[in-house]
Amino acid sequence: MKIAICPGSFDPVTLGHLDIIERAADIFDEVIVLVASNKSKKTLFSTEERMELIKRCVKSSNVKVDCHSGLLVDYAKDKKADAIVKGLRAVSDFDYEFQQALINKSLYPEAETVFLTAKGENMFLSSSMVKEVCSLGGDISSFVPKEILNDIIKRCKGEN
C-alpha cells in the first residue's frame, strides 16, 4: 500500500489545494492531508477548524486529514509514508520546495518527494491571496470550494 502525505497550512484550503489532493488520491492508495500546526503562526482558522474545512471538501474516500507540529519527516516515518506530495505553481515555488525535498530525503531516504504542477487556472492562487481579496470585500467564489465559502467570508469579516 502506497501512502502519501500532502503537507501544508491550508489557511484556508483553496481549489488549488484540492486539485493537488484529489490528483494525489488518484495516484496513491492513501493520502494524508497534513495540516501544519504552528502555535506561533497567526492563522485565520485554528488547526482543528482547518482540518474540518478540508474534510468537508475532499471527495476521495482514500484521503485522511491529520495535523502535526513537528518535523514532517518524523510524521512521515511514523506513518511509513512512501511519498511527500507538493504542489508547484511557479519556478519560485520549485526553488524552495526543491531545497526542502533534499533535506527531507537526507532525513528520511525511504520517502520520495513528488511534485504536481498546478493547473493553469490555479497558478496564481494562494491562501494568502484568498484572505487578502476576501478581507477587502472581493469575490473569492472562484478560488475556494463552495462547501466552505461562507465560512471564509464570515471569518474575514471578523465573525465566528
C-alpha atoms as one frame of an Amber mdcrd trajectory, in Angstrom:
protein
   0.000   0.000   0.000   1.476   3.322  -1.113   0.965   6.181   1.352   1.489
   9.841   0.504   1.423  12.929   2.662   0.221  16.307   1.364   1.502  18.813
   3.933   0.556  22.473   4.221  -1.021  25.155   6.336  -4.268  25.208   4.299
  -5.388  28.510   5.826  -7.834  28.257   4.113  -7.887  25.340   1.707  -8.266
  26.534  -1.894  -9.357  24.920  -5.143  -5.656  24.661  -5.994  -5.004  22.645
  -2.842  -7.983  20.390  -3.546  -6.819  19.766  -7.094  -3.421  18.550  -5.847
  -5.016  16.442  -3.087  -7.509  14.778  -5.443  -4.858  14.093  -8.074  -2.606
  12.558  -5.406  -5.562  10.391  -4.327  -5.714   9.028  -7.877  -2.032   8.035
  -7.716  -1.629   6.700  -4.164  -3.572   4.142  -2.130  -3.832   6.503   0.834
  -3.280  10.246   1.074  -2.894  12.041   4.374  -3.537  15.768   4.199  -1.288
  17.003   6.967  -2.262  20.365   8.424   0.725  22.187   9.874   0.103  23.173
  13.464   2.302  26.075  14.468   1.150  27.938  17.581   3.460  30.882  16.870
   1.956  31.497  13.419  -1.106  33.749  13.143  -3.757  31.938  11.126  -7.302
  32.800  10.095  -8.545  29.384  11.241  -7.366  27.141  14.079  -5.729  23.820
  13.253  -8.920  21.961  14.150 -11.040  24.290  12.007  -8.718  23.870   9.020
  -8.924  20.102   9.373 -12.721  20.248   9.454 -12.877  22.550   6.411 -10.708
  20.123   4.425 -12.824  17.133   5.461 -15.950  18.923   4.204 -14.370  19.469
   0.773 -12.477  16.272  -0.031 -14.443  13.750  -2.075 -11.983  10.836  -2.293
 -12.511   8.034   0.211  -8.775   7.296   0.428  -7.944  10.744   1.839  -7.496
  11.283   5.560  -6.821  14.543   7.381  -4.431  14.912  10.309  -2.244  17.554
  11.948   1.329  17.723  13.190   3.508  20.368  14.794   6.933  18.779  14.446
   9.200  17.804  11.584   7.378  16.484   8.547   9.850  13.611   8.163   9.167
  12.428  11.731   5.485  12.197  10.897   6.279  10.509   7.572   8.463   7.920
   9.329   5.731   7.227  11.872   3.163   6.649   9.106   5.666   4.748   6.925
   4.872   7.138   4.082   6.253   6.429   0.637   5.902   9.966  -0.675   5.506
  13.615   0.185   3.343  15.385  -2.392   3.886  19.082  -3.031   2.071  21.350
  -5.439   4.063  23.739  -7.613   2.696  26.962  -9.090   5.825  28.680 -10.377
   9.596  28.393 -10.641   9.905  30.305  -7.360   7.936  27.510  -5.642  10.324
  24.952  -7.090  13.438  26.612  -5.629  12.053  26.476  -2.100  10.380  23.068
  -2.434  13.472  21.511  -4.026  15.600  22.568  -1.037  13.036  21.098   1.336
  12.871  17.896  -0.695  16.643  17.441  -0.468  16.629  17.951   3.301  13.662
  15.610   3.749  15.373  12.968   1.603  18.521  13.168   3.711  16.493  12.821
   6.923  14.132  10.125   5.613  15.511   8.389   2.491  12.542   5.998   2.276
  10.157   8.752   1.102  10.257  10.440  -2.283   9.033  13.966  -2.848   6.563
  14.093  -5.721   5.825  17.445  -7.356   2.472  18.008  -9.015   2.111  21.146
 -11.072  -0.876  23.391 -10.594  -3.475  23.640 -13.301  -3.290  26.858 -15.295
  -6.290  28.390 -13.547  -4.645  27.819 -10.159  -1.139  29.102 -10.964  -1.707
  32.392  -9.109  -3.842  31.003  -6.297  -2.658  31.034  -2.688  -4.350  31.073
   0.705  -2.720  34.437   1.389  -4.223  35.907  -1.772  -7.658  34.490  -0.919
  -7.514  36.037   2.563  -6.424  39.403   1.200  -9.099  39.550  -1.509 -11.777
  38.395   0.930 -10.790  40.852   3.672 -11.106  43.681   1.125 -14.593  42.547
   0.123 -13.655  40.837  -3.150 -15.366  37.797  -4.641 -13.455  34.616  -3.759
 -16.083  32.155  -5.003 -13.921  31.001  -7.922 -10.927  30.364  -5.633 -12.329
  28.215  -2.817 -14.667  25.219  -2.554 -18.342  26.183  -2.342 -18.686  23.983
   0.762 -16.586  26.417   2.801 -17.071  29.743   1.004 -19.360  31.218   3.671
 -17.059  30.077   6.493 -14.180  32.009   4.935 -16.239  35.121   4.229 -17.601
  35.209   7.791 -14.135  34.795   9.284 -12.656  37.501   7.069 -15.419  39.830
   8.263 -14.437  39.044  11.848 -17.425  36.826  12.531 -17.027  33.441  14.202
